[in-house]
Amino acid sequence: MILSNTLLERVLNAAMDGGADFAEVFCEETRHSVITGGTSGIQNSSLGLESGVGIRLFSGLRCRYAYTNDCREDTLLRLTRELASSCRGGGVRTPLTALTSYAGDGSSVASLKDKLELIRRAAAAGMDYDSEIAQMSVRYLDMDQQVLIANSEGLLASDRRQKTRMQITAYARWGENLQRGFIGPGAMAGLEFYDSFDLEAAARQAAQEAKTAAHAQKCPSGMMTVVVDNGFGGLMFHEACGHSLEASSVSKGHSEFSGRLGQQVASPLVTLIDDGTLEGQWGSLHVDDEGNPTQRNVLIENGILKGYMIDKLESRRMGVPATGSGRRQSYRFPPEARMTNTFIAAGTSRREDIISSTERGLFVGGINGGSVNPVTGEFNFSATGCRLIENGRLTEPVQDPTLIGTGGQVLEQVDMVGDNLSLGQGYCYNNSGALFICAGQPTIRVKNILVGGTE
Amino acid sequence: MMLKTYIEAFTLAAKAHGIGHLNFYTDISRSRAVSVYQGELDKLELSEACRLFIEGEVDGFSGEIYVENFASEQIEEQIQILRESALAYQRPFVSRPLTDMPGQETQQDFLPLDKVLEGMLAAERAANADSRTQLQGCFFQEKYSDVTLTNGEGCTMTDRMGGAHSYLSLTARQEELVQLAGKSVPLPWGQFPDMEAMADRVAADALARLHAGSYPTGACPVVLAANVVCELLDAFAPAFFAKNVYSHMSVLEGKLDQQVAGENITLLEDPLLPGGLRPRRFDDEGTPTSAKTIVERGTLRTYLHNCKSAADAGCAPGGNGFRPSVSEEASAGYTNLLLQSGEKSQDGLLADMGDGLLITGVSGVFAGAHPSSGEFSLISHGYKIRQGVRQGAVSQITIAGSFFEMLRQVQGIGGDNEWMRASHGCVRAPSLYVSSLAVSGGADDEKK
């Protein structure tokens, strides 16, 4: 629901006249397709148009937010005045500037049949992999999101974000044991992304992972040296320290990294970057959801804490500029500083050397997901594609364990960083909704992590 | 354009395109959320939304479209999407008759804001009363949704879902030690919790956990607190969904009428339970809901069916066709999922266990619990138990095992039910005493 400039200005005026000292209107129209299917047809579908407006007001360090998809003027003004009635003060509004458009080029026009064909191909390739594959579940999704952001400081910006992703899950049964394998490639692109992507190979990889898991032994428990492979294994650092570097944790002193800028917080081998500008990446944006261009934020450099991810409200509290990190799932959420594409920079070790120099430990192929308590830094993540490392060699596959630790502890215990950086795609869930993110790293070794196995 | 006018216009336009048998699923909701910080209203969030999911028949196939924009100029594009989906998916259209079930039409009022703030600010004072503790978050949300199904034949079914949710968290600090504790309480519409008492309990928990130690790695008897059982039950409920069973994605495939849990385990669904947090008279496909016994004294009696899985299985729809979100087709879910409680208090279960662990919290369930395999491995915290008595807090451990194997090893069931608003419905469960789970912790910490 893209509002006219006249209506935008009326809403902003109502906010400022009512007592806000900052006001913002976020308009969104998103066309989306989410289709889940397999070899036996479509299991679930959502095709549609999301459309609505979010109105955000500040009163000092206090935030007021309303959203609706009823975009009649009287509804928007009523909600704005209700929010403003609890604000104190007010401010002067700067007239809107000329529109700055950050929209990407072109539009992706693809038929539903083209999308179904992708699902069919992935499902068929996975089923053909092995007779133990009991089922393939393939979820295709795309979105074409158009946003318009106006605020009382005169900002008027628009962006268009096209995304696509396939979430391919294979289920393998061996006797009573039913296990899954997963791969989820995605990009900031239209359907053309799949022209240069080997979908069948990805599906077979998921199937292979499921079959291996079905035959895997129980995973041992206890403190171990852990080697996490490159790619979405970077979610370990997303959880271990990424969330703790978001302003919503840092600004009120609730993060283990609050007030530690310039201090050594990690092994000198660790450089952590959040970069929303990476061309075509699933976690990228041209402009954040507060209207600021995204940027490359170096968070930790050679183990020294260099910066945080900061949104507009918390930039007020912290007295420092925002970092192009204000993100929200949709108009239904007020924005917060969140990660985009977050990764550990490449080091110098070779993957095979990292494994061969590990006498005994756990090799983690990937990560399903995880969470963190930013106050204590306690994190957990569910590992997948795991094998034991014995005498410097990968040996038996073991069932998926959960690995736990604290951010500060893990950052200090990184003792080898590979030269093979790659990114993986996923979602991050927090107060401002489910966001598309990339997490990445080269192969990394951590000296001690607690492995929650079943043996 | 108002919703009623839009539906009339859409119906006319659809008819002109040869689209018939229209079903409209609408969700009209209002919410208000408030939080306090440092003696003031910190955040206020309001919402008013109307969302619509339309299904219709095109050449004998079923098509669909999700709509949030009710402008008349959008209708043509929306009809094209519905039409394209029908022809691409080629799923035969199946008529689902509706039964008239009118609902309330009055708008409900939120609790008076000044009263809500008074209670929340009292909670903040309680949270900050000890110099070692500080409020981190204090949040209260009220929301209601009117779900309405209508079709072209004039039938209308409306259910109102309303409720509140409160959350309080605080940090405890002492020298270098820091701990975070929190409590989430779901409530029926119109109720406000004693947040001051919540703050006292959460503060006591955070302070106790400041000095938490680890626990030796190995198999160990555990009592799972009711809130933990709710989380596990929600995580593994998809194993009961017929659509997963018939797609070979559930560990319960082929287990109907077989023993899947101990004889002391009975699992129920009761959509009209007095005091239930998710009362529904019909599911999102228009099938009347009904009470059912899913697991009876350890024996699996039924899967949870939507219309499609029921048709595949040749049985009647079970009234469990619920949408994961308004924008998605009905899939599977439940209303009030109840693990039948026992009579013992949690302390009684601890006394029966003697030595072991009380697990009072788990995290990362969405990633560390796998409903298809039934396995879980979760970061946890709680208390060491010696001779039935709490001996000190434990954190930074994991518990792991198979959910259904665990249900065979339940030695005692508490009477201390707790509710949770979960991802597929609402769950109520008591504490459980389980004879053994795999625990991973520090190797050197003694069992004190």
mmCIF file of C-alpha atoms in Angstrom, chain B residues 71-336:
data_model
loop_
_atom_site.group_PDB
_atom_site.id
_atom_site.type_symbol
_atom_site.label_atom_id
_atom_site.label_comp_id
_atom_site.label_asym_id
_atom_site.label_seq_id
_atom_site.Cartn_x
_atom_site.Cartn_y
_atom_site.Cartn_z
ATOM 1 C CA ALA B 71 -8.759 -1.809 -3.586
ATOM 2 C CA SER B 72 -11.099 -2.526 -6.482
ATOM 3 C CA GLU B 73 -8.300 -2.012 -9.023
ATOM 4 C CA GLN B 74 -6.439 -4.985 -7.510
ATOM 5 C CA ILE B 75 -9.219 -7.500 -8.141
ATOM 6 C CA GLU B 76 -8.324 -8.341 -11.730
ATOM 7 C CA GLU B 77 -4.717 -9.272 -10.808
ATOM 8 C CA GLN B 78 -5.930 -11.276 -7.835
ATOM 9 C CA ILE B 79 -8.322 -13.257 -9.986
ATOM 10 C CA GLN B 80 -5.540 -14.024 -12.454
ATOM 11 C CA ILE B 81 -3.379 -15.431 -9.640
ATOM 12 C CA LEU B 82 -6.248 -17.591 -8.373
ATOM 13 C CA ARG B 83 -6.899 -18.828 -11.888
ATOM 14 C CA GLU B 84 -3.219 -19.562 -12.591
ATOM 15 C CA SER B 85 -2.859 -21.517 -9.342
ATOM 16 C CA ALA B 86 -5.834 -23.723 -10.177
ATOM 17 C CA LEU B 87 -4.587 -24.536 -13.649
ATOM 18 C CA ALA B 88 -0.962 -25.040 -12.578
ATOM 19 C CA TYR B 89 -1.614 -27.130 -9.469
ATOM 20 C CA GLN B 90 -4.411 -29.189 -11.107
ATOM 21 C CA ARG B 91 -5.805 -30.180 -7.721
ATOM 22 C CA PRO B 92 -9.426 -31.327 -8.071
ATOM 23 C CA PHE B 93 -11.845 -28.955 -6.415
ATOM 24 C CA VAL B 94 -13.577 -30.554 -3.431
ATOM 25 C CA SER B 95 -16.650 -28.829 -2.093
ATOM 26 C CA ARG B 96 -16.566 -28.320 1.657
ATOM 27 C CA PRO B 97 -20.025 -27.514 2.965
ATOM 28 C CA LEU B 98 -20.242 -25.007 5.799
ATOM 29 C CA THR B 99 -22.665 -24.983 8.702
ATOM 30 C CA ASP B 100 -24.017 -21.673 9.912
ATOM 31 C CA MET B 101 -22.272 -20.739 13.177
ATOM 32 C CA PRO B 102 -22.660 -17.016 13.741
ATOM 33 C CA GLY B 103 -20.298 -15.356 16.195
ATOM 34 C CA GLN B 104 -20.100 -12.213 18.280
ATOM 35 C CA GLU B 105 -20.181 -8.957 16.409
ATOM 36 C CA THR B 106 -19.234 -6.522 19.137
ATOM 37 C CA GLN B 107 -15.766 -5.039 19.294
ATOM 38 C CA GLN B 108 -13.963 -5.962 22.479
ATOM 39 C CA ASP B 109 -12.210 -3.357 24.593
ATOM 40 C CA PHE B 110 -8.685 -3.686 25.877
ATOM 41 C CA LEU B 111 -8.096 -3.452 29.618
ATOM 42 C CA PRO B 112 -7.789 0.156 30.873
ATOM 43 C CA LEU B 113 -4.238 1.266 30.056
ATOM 44 C CA ASP B 114 -3.704 2.995 33.407
ATOM 45 C CA LYS B 115 -4.522 -0.220 35.285
ATOM 46 C CA VAL B 116 -2.204 -2.258 33.084
ATOM 47 C CA LEU B 117 0.628 0.234 33.563
ATOM 48 C CA GLU B 118 0.043 0.302 37.317
ATOM 49 C CA GLY B 119 0.540 -3.471 37.499
ATOM 50 C CA MET B 120 3.556 -3.443 35.211
ATOM 51 C CA LEU B 121 5.291 -0.607 37.056
ATOM 52 C CA ALA B 122 4.728 -2.422 40.345
ATOM 53 C CA ALA B 123 6.406 -5.427 38.730
ATOM 54 C CA GLU B 124 9.347 -3.284 37.668
ATOM 55 C CA ARG B 125 9.761 -2.000 41.226
ATOM 56 C CA ALA B 126 9.685 -5.569 42.509
ATOM 57 C CA ALA B 127 12.196 -6.662 39.884
ATOM 58 C CA ASN B 128 14.589 -3.890 40.882
ATOM 59 C CA ALA B 129 14.022 -4.229 44.642
ATOM 60 C CA ASP B 130 17.155 -6.292 45.172
ATOM 61 C CA SER B 131 20.294 -4.333 44.282
ATOM 62 C CA ARG B 132 21.552 -7.370 42.368
ATOM 63 C CA THR B 133 18.562 -7.597 40.022
ATOM 64 C CA GLN B 134 17.391 -5.329 37.229
ATOM 65 C CA LEU B 135 14.369 -5.529 34.983
ATOM 66 C CA GLN B 136 15.224 -6.396 31.414
ATOM 67 C CA GLY B 137 11.777 -6.632 29.861
ATOM 68 C CA CYS B 138 8.198 -6.289 31.063
ATOM 69 C CA PHE B 139 5.599 -6.825 28.358
ATOM 70 C CA PHE B 140 1.837 -7.320 28.166
ATOM 71 C CA GLN B 141 -0.140 -7.965 24.980
ATOM 72 C CA GLU B 142 -3.860 -8.330 24.321
ATOM 73 C CA LYS B 143 -5.106 -9.600 20.989
ATOM 74 C CA TYR B 144 -8.282 -10.934 19.494
ATOM 75 C CA SER B 145 -9.104 -12.305 16.083
ATOM 76 C CA ASP B 146 -12.450 -13.014 14.513
ATOM 77 C CA VAL B 147 -12.088 -15.893 12.072
ATOM 78 C CA THR B 148 -14.945 -16.097 9.591
ATOM 79 C CA LEU B 149 -15.637 -18.582 6.812
ATOM 80 C CA THR B 150 -18.234 -17.644 4.233
ATOM 81 C CA ASN B 151 -19.261 -19.115 0.923
ATOM 82 C CA GLY B 152 -21.436 -18.116 -1.957
ATOM 83 C CA GLU B 153 -24.428 -19.934 -0.503
ATOM 84 C CA GLY B 154 -24.843 -17.553 2.414
ATOM 85 C CA CYS B 155 -23.339 -19.739 5.132
ATOM 86 C CA THR B 156 -21.169 -18.019 7.727
ATOM 87 C CA MET B 157 -19.114 -19.493 10.552
ATOM 88 C CA THR B 158 -17.345 -17.205 13.029
ATOM 89 C CA ASP B 159 -15.062 -18.032 15.942
ATOM 90 C CA ARG B 160 -13.469 -15.430 18.157
ATOM 91 C CA MET B 161 -10.005 -16.113 19.522
ATOM 92 C CA GLY B 162 -8.882 -13.712 22.169
ATOM 93 C CA GLY B 163 -6.175 -13.764 24.731
ATOM 94 C CA ALA B 164 -3.422 -12.008 26.565
ATOM 95 C CA HIS B 165 0.216 -12.731 27.079
ATOM 96 C CA SER B 166 2.611 -11.361 29.666
ATOM 97 C CA TYR B 167 6.368 -11.693 29.820
ATOM 98 C CA LEU B 168 8.866 -10.530 32.378
ATOM 99 C CA SER B 169 12.628 -10.969 32.366
ATOM 100 C CA LEU B 170 15.385 -9.612 34.559
ATOM 101 C CA THR B 171 19.115 -9.885 35.039
ATOM 102 C CA ALA B 172 20.878 -10.766 38.251
ATOM 103 C CA ARG B 173 24.484 -9.613 38.700
ATOM 104 C CA GLN B 174 27.006 -10.215 41.429
ATOM 105 C CA GLU B 175 30.609 -9.264 40.778
ATOM 106 C CA GLU B 176 31.537 -11.086 37.551
ATOM 107 C CA LEU B 177 28.507 -13.345 37.607
ATOM 108 C CA VAL B 178 25.445 -12.563 35.504
ATOM 109 C CA GLN B 179 22.254 -14.469 34.849
ATOM 110 C CA LEU B 180 19.042 -13.845 32.927
ATOM 111 C CA ALA B 181 15.707 -15.327 33.934
ATOM 112 C CA GLY B 182 12.253 -14.830 32.519
ATOM 113 C CA LYS B 183 8.697 -16.048 32.704
ATOM 114 C CA SER B 184 5.982 -16.088 30.076
ATOM 115 C CA VAL B 185 2.327 -16.394 31.117
ATOM 116 C CA PRO B 186 -0.521 -16.886 28.625
ATOM 117 C CA LEU B 187 -3.960 -15.753 29.789
ATOM 118 C CA PRO B 188 -7.547 -15.734 28.579
ATOM 119 C CA TRP B 189 -8.939 -12.471 27.196
ATOM 120 C CA GLY B 190 -9.673 -9.825 29.824
ATOM 121 C CA GLN B 191 -7.267 -11.100 32.468
ATOM 122 C CA PHE B 192 -4.183 -9.406 33.838
ATOM 123 C CA PRO B 193 -1.630 -11.423 35.809
ATOM 124 C CA ASP B 194 -0.068 -10.591 39.155
ATOM 125 C CA MET B 195 3.110 -9.323 37.526
ATOM 126 C CA GLU B 196 4.563 -8.231 40.839
ATOM 127 C CA ALA B 197 4.457 -11.835 42.057
ATOM 128 C CA MET B 198 5.904 -12.910 38.683
ATOM 129 C CA ALA B 199 8.803 -10.511 39.239
ATOM 130 C CA ASP B 200 9.461 -11.928 42.707
ATOM 131 C CA ARG B 201 9.570 -15.486 41.380
ATOM 132 C CA VAL B 202 11.753 -14.597 38.401
ATOM 133 C CA ALA B 203 14.165 -12.638 40.639
ATOM 134 C CA ALA B 204 14.481 -15.592 42.993
ATOM 135 C CA ASP B 205 15.178 -17.870 40.036
ATOM 136 C CA ALA B 206 17.803 -15.528 38.536
ATOM 137 C CA LEU B 207 19.585 -15.118 41.878
ATOM 138 C CA ALA B 208 19.590 -18.862 42.505
ATOM 139 C CA ARG B 209 21.052 -19.451 39.054
ATOM 140 C CA LEU B 210 23.843 -16.908 39.527
ATOM 141 C CA HIS B 211 25.997 -19.583 41.112
ATOM 142 C CA ALA B 212 24.910 -22.356 38.779
ATOM 143 C CA GLY B 213 27.341 -25.172 38.211
ATOM 144 C CA SER B 214 27.504 -27.960 35.692
ATOM 145 C CA TYR B 215 26.530 -31.607 35.991
ATOM 146 C CA PRO B 216 28.427 -34.771 35.090
ATOM 147 C CA THR B 217 27.958 -36.223 31.641
ATOM 148 C CA GLY B 218 25.973 -39.442 31.633
ATOM 149 C CA ALA B 219 22.494 -40.930 31.905
ATOM 150 C CA CYS B 220 20.475 -39.399 34.695
ATOM 151 C CA PRO B 221 16.940 -39.416 36.151
ATOM 152 C CA VAL B 222 15.171 -36.104 35.575
ATOM 153 C CA VAL B 223 12.019 -34.263 36.471
ATOM 154 C CA LEU B 224 10.960 -32.020 33.605
ATOM 155 C CA ALA B 225 9.041 -28.962 34.806
ATOM 156 C CA ALA B 226 5.617 -28.442 33.247
ATOM 157 C CA ASN B 227 6.773 -25.560 31.029
ATOM 158 C CA VAL B 228 9.517 -27.795 29.590
ATOM 159 C CA VAL B 229 7.034 -30.595 28.900
ATOM 160 C CA CYS B 230 4.817 -28.066 27.079
ATOM 161 C CA GLU B 231 7.740 -27.073 24.845
ATOM 162 C CA LEU B 232 8.593 -30.688 24.012
ATOM 163 C CA LEU B 233 4.979 -31.608 23.373
ATOM 164 C CA ASP B 234 4.574 -28.715 20.966
ATOM 165 C CA ALA B 235 7.803 -29.603 19.174
ATOM 166 C CA PHE B 236 6.776 -33.226 18.632
ATOM 167 C CA ALA B 237 3.054 -32.699 17.987
ATOM 168 C CA PRO B 238 3.634 -32.676 14.178
ATOM 169 C CA ALA B 239 4.454 -36.389 14.478
ATOM 170 C CA PHE B 240 0.697 -36.870 15.140
ATOM 171 C CA PHE B 241 -0.382 -34.926 12.024
ATOM 172 C CA ALA B 242 -1.834 -37.363 9.501
ATOM 173 C CA LYS B 243 -0.449 -35.336 6.597
ATOM 174 C CA ASN B 244 3.078 -36.020 7.900
ATOM 175 C CA VAL B 245 2.336 -39.661 8.625
ATOM 176 C CA TYR B 246 1.040 -40.372 5.110
ATOM 177 C CA SER B 247 3.941 -38.451 3.574
ATOM 178 C CA HIS B 248 6.453 -40.710 5.371
ATOM 179 C CA MET B 249 7.684 -37.794 7.492
ATOM 180 C CA SER B 250 6.610 -39.015 10.916
ATOM 181 C CA VAL B 251 8.152 -41.514 13.263
ATOM 182 C CA LEU B 252 4.580 -42.586 14.133
ATOM 183 C CA GLU B 253 3.868 -43.964 10.647
ATOM 184 C CA GLY B 254 2.255 -47.386 10.943
ATOM 185 C CA LYS B 255 1.891 -47.106 14.725
ATOM 186 C CA LEU B 256 -1.897 -46.713 14.978
ATOM 187 C CA ASP B 257 -3.276 -48.830 17.822
ATOM 188 C CA GLN B 258 0.261 -49.624 18.929
ATOM 189 C CA GLN B 259 1.931 -48.716 22.201
ATOM 190 C CA VAL B 260 3.907 -45.498 21.593
ATOM 191 C CA ALA B 261 4.231 -44.371 25.218
ATOM 192 C CA GLY B 262 3.973 -45.735 28.729
ATOM 193 C CA GLU B 263 0.578 -46.856 30.011
ATOM 194 C CA ASN B 264 0.450 -43.814 32.259
ATOM 195 C CA ILE B 265 0.412 -41.437 29.263
ATOM 196 C CA THR B 266 -2.867 -40.111 27.850
ATOM 197 C CA LEU B 267 -2.922 -37.268 25.340
ATOM 198 C CA LEU B 268 -6.142 -35.456 24.513
ATOM 199 C CA GLU B 269 -7.440 -32.671 22.355
ATOM 200 C CA ASP B 270 -10.371 -30.676 23.692
ATOM 201 C CA PRO B 271 -11.456 -27.692 21.590
ATOM 202 C CA LEU B 272 -14.193 -26.609 23.974
ATOM 203 C CA LEU B 273 -12.403 -27.233 27.268
ATOM 204 C CA PRO B 274 -13.681 -24.746 29.874
ATOM 205 C CA GLY B 275 -10.800 -22.339 30.461
ATOM 206 C CA GLY B 276 -8.959 -23.631 27.381
ATOM 207 C CA LEU B 277 -6.816 -20.987 25.747
ATOM 208 C CA ARG B 278 -7.803 -21.853 22.191
ATOM 209 C CA PRO B 279 -11.524 -22.455 21.985
ATOM 210 C CA ARG B 280 -12.634 -23.330 18.463
ATOM 211 C CA ARG B 281 -15.991 -24.635 17.269
ATOM 212 C CA PHE B 282 -14.745 -25.346 13.747
ATOM 213 C CA ASP B 283 -11.362 -25.630 12.087
ATOM 214 C CA ASP B 284 -10.059 -23.423 9.285
ATOM 215 C CA GLU B 285 -11.668 -25.677 6.675
ATOM 216 C CA GLY B 286 -15.105 -25.381 8.261
ATOM 217 C CA THR B 287 -15.141 -28.845 9.835
ATOM 218 C CA PRO B 288 -16.686 -28.843 13.327
ATOM 219 C CA THR B 289 -14.021 -29.568 15.931
ATOM 220 C CA SER B 290 -14.384 -32.408 18.401
ATOM 221 C CA ALA B 291 -12.752 -33.720 21.540
ATOM 222 C CA LYS B 292 -10.528 -36.734 20.901
ATOM 223 C CA THR B 293 -8.154 -39.062 22.671
ATOM 224 C CA ILE B 294 -4.926 -39.173 20.665
ATOM 225 C CA VAL B 295 -2.954 -41.460 22.960
ATOM 226 C CA GLU B 296 -4.909 -43.578 25.403
ATOM 227 C CA ARG B 297 -2.861 -45.127 28.195
ATOM 228 C CA GLY B 298 0.122 -45.262 25.876
ATOM 229 C CA THR B 299 -1.699 -46.548 22.782
ATOM 230 C CA LEU B 300 -1.915 -44.343 19.702
ATOM 231 C CA ARG B 301 -5.629 -44.042 18.892
ATOM 232 C CA THR B 302 -5.769 -41.470 16.116
ATOM 233 C CA TYR B 303 -3.776 -39.104 13.967
ATOM 234 C CA LEU B 304 -4.905 -35.493 13.582
ATOM 235 C CA HIS B 305 -6.677 -35.094 10.239
ATOM 236 C CA ASN B 306 -7.509 -32.244 7.942
ATOM 237 C CA CYS B 307 -9.890 -32.756 5.025
ATOM 238 C CA LYS B 308 -7.237 -33.966 2.593
ATOM 239 C CA SER B 309 -5.537 -36.438 4.916
ATOM 240 C CA ALA B 310 -8.948 -37.751 5.992
ATOM 241 C CA ALA B 311 -9.902 -38.288 2.353
ATOM 242 C CA ASP B 312 -6.575 -40.063 1.735
ATOM 243 C CA ALA B 313 -7.181 -42.295 4.761
ATOM 244 C CA GLY B 314 -10.851 -42.854 3.981
ATOM 245 C CA CYS B 315 -12.047 -41.474 7.290
ATOM 246 C CA ALA B 316 -14.089 -38.478 8.378
ATOM 247 C CA PRO B 317 -12.238 -35.135 8.707
ATOM 248 C CA GLY B 318 -11.211 -34.659 12.311
ATOM 249 C CA GLY B 319 -11.507 -30.901 12.583
ATOM 250 C CA ASN B 320 -7.738 -30.388 12.713
ATOM 251 C CA GLY B 321 -7.306 -28.484 9.460
ATOM 252 C CA PHE B 322 -5.706 -25.282 10.714
ATOM 253 C CA ARG B 323 -3.661 -22.686 8.880
ATOM 254 C CA PRO B 324 -0.047 -22.077 9.949
ATOM 255 C CA SER B 325 -0.781 -18.434 9.122
ATOM 256 C CA VAL B 326 -3.669 -16.623 7.459
ATOM 257 C CA SER B 327 -1.734 -16.438 4.207
ATOM 258 C CA GLU B 328 -1.315 -20.207 3.923
ATOM 259 C CA GLU B 329 -3.695 -23.022 3.082
ATOM 260 C CA ALA B 330 -5.068 -25.096 5.925
ATOM 261 C CA SER B 331 -2.558 -27.706 6.926
ATOM 262 C CA ALA B 332 -2.749 -29.326 10.367
ATOM 263 C CA GLY B 333 -2.896 -28.187 13.955
ATOM 264 C CA TYR B 334 -4.802 -28.518 17.188
ATOM 265 C CA THR B 335 -6.814 -26.462 19.600
ATOM 266 C CA ASN B 336 -6.117 -27.357 23.247
#
